[in-house]
Coordinates of C-alpha atoms in Angstrom, one line a residue:
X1 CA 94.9 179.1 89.3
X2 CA 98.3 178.0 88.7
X3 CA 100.1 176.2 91.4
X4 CA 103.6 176.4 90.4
X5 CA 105.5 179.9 90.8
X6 CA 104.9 181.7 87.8
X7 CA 106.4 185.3 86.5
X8 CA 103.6 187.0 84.9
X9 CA 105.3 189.6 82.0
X10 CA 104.4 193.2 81.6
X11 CA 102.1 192.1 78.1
X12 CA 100.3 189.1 80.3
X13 CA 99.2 192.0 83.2
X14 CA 98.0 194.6 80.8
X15 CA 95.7 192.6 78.7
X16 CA 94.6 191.2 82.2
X17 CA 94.1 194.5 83.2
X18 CA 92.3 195.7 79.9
X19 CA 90.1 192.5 80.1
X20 CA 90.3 191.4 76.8
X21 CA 89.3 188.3 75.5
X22 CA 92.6 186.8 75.9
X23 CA 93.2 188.4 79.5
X24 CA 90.2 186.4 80.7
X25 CA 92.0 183.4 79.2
X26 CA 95.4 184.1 81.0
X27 CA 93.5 185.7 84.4
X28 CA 92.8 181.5 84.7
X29 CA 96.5 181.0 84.1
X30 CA 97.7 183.9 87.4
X31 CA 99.1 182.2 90.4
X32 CA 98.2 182.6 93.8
X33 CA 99.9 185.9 94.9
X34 CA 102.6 183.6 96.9
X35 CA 103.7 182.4 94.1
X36 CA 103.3 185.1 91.8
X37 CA 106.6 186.6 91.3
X38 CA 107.1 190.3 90.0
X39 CA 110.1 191.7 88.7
X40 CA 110.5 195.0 89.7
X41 CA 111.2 195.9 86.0
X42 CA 107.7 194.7 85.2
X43 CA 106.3 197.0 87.9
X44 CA 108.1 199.8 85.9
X45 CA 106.2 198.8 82.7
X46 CA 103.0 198.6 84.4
X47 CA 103.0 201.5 86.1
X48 CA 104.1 203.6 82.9
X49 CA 101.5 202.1 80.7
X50 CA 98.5 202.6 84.0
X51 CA 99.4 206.0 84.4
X52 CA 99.1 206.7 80.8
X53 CA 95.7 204.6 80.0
X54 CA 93.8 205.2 83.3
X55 CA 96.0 207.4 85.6
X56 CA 97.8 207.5 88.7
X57 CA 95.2 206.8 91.2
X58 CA 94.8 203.3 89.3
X59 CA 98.2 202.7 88.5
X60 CA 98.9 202.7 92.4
X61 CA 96.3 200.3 93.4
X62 CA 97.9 197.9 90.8
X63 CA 101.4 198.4 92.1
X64 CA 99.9 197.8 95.4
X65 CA 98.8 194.8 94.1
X66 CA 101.4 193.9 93.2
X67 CA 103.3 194.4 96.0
X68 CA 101.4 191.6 97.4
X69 CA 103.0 189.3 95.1
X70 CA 107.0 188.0 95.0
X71 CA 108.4 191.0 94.4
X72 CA 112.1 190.3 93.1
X73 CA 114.6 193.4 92.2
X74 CA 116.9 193.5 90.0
X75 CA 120.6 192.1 91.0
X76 CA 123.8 191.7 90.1
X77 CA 123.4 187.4 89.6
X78 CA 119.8 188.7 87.7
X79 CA 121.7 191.1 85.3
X80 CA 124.6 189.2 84.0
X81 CA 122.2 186.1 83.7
X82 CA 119.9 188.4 81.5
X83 CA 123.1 189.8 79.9
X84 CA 124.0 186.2 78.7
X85 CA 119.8 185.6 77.5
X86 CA 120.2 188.4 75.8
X87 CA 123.0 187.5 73.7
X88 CA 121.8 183.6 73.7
X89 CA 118.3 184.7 72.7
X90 CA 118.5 188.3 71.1
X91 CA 115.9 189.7 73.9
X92 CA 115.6 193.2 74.4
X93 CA 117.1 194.0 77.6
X94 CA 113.9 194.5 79.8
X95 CA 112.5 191.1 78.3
X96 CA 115.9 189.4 79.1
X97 CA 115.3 190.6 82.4
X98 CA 112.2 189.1 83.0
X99 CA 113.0 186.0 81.1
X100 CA 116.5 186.1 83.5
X101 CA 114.2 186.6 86.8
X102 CA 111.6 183.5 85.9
X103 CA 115.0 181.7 85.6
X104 CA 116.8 182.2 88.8
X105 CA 113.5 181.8 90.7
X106 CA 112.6 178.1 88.8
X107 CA 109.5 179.3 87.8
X108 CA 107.1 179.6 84.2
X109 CA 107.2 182.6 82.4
X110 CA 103.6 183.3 81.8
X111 CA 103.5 185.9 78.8
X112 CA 101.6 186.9 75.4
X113 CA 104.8 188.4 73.8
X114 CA 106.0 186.7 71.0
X115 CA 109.5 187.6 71.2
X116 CA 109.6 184.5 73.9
X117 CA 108.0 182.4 71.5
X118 CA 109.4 179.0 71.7
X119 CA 112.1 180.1 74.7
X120 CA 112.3 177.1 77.5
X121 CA 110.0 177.7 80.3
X122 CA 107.9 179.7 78.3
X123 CA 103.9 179.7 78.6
X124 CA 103.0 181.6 75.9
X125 CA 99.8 182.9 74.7
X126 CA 99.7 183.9 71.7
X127 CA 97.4 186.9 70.6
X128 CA 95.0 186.0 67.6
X129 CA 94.1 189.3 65.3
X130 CA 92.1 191.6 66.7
X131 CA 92.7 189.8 70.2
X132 CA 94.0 191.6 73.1
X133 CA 95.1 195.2 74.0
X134 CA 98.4 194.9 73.0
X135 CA 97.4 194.5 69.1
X136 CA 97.8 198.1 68.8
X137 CA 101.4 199.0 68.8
X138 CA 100.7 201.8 71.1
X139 CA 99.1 200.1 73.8
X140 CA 102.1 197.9 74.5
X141 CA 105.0 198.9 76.8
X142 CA 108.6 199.1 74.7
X143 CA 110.3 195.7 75.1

């Protein structure tokens, strides 16, 4: 387990969730819950994509899960930081938003989403073909 605070993003949690070969990889990557911090947008992706692959009844226990973690909204400081990632980096606004929330709380971003590829702070694992739940287009949240 990670000992550093660590935002796990929406793709990260789902092949996690899907356990796929590369979720057991990155499940050895998940901090401790104290220092596993949850954007509240992330908790919208994950519920949406739970609710749609396994149902609600699922998709709460996770959020409940989740809940146990850092939970950090989104705020004014997070927004116009994400605003200005956004531009810098040409994120889509949700992943600027989770790129802006592992910012302000000094932590890794722990992700398999290659739109951070390369992006400071960045722990990236990158899916092989065939690898992961998130190789079908479909399976993926919108970024």
């Amino acid at each position: 387990m990670a000992a550093a605070p660590c935002v796990v993003d929406t793709s990260a949690w789902i092949e996690w969730l899907a356990d796929t070969a590369l979720g057991r990889r990155l499940g050895k990557e998940f901090p401790e819950r104290s220092q596993c911090i949850v954007p509240t947008i992330v908790q919208l992706e994950l519920s949406k994509w739970l609710v749609r692959e396994v149902g609600e009844e699922q998709a709460d226990q996770v959020i409940a899960y989740t809940q146990k973690c850092v939970v950090v909204p989104l705020d004014t400081a997070v927004a116009l930081l994400a605003a200005d990632l956004h531009r810098e980096y040409k994120l889509a606004t949700a992943d600027a938003i989770v790129y802006a929330t592992a910012r302000r709380q000094g932590a890794t971003l722990l992700t398999c989403d290659a739109h951070f590829d390369g992006l400071p702070g960045v722990a990236l694992f990158a899916k092989t073909h065939g690898e992961g739940g998130c190789a079908d287009p479909g399976a993926c949240p919108p970024s």
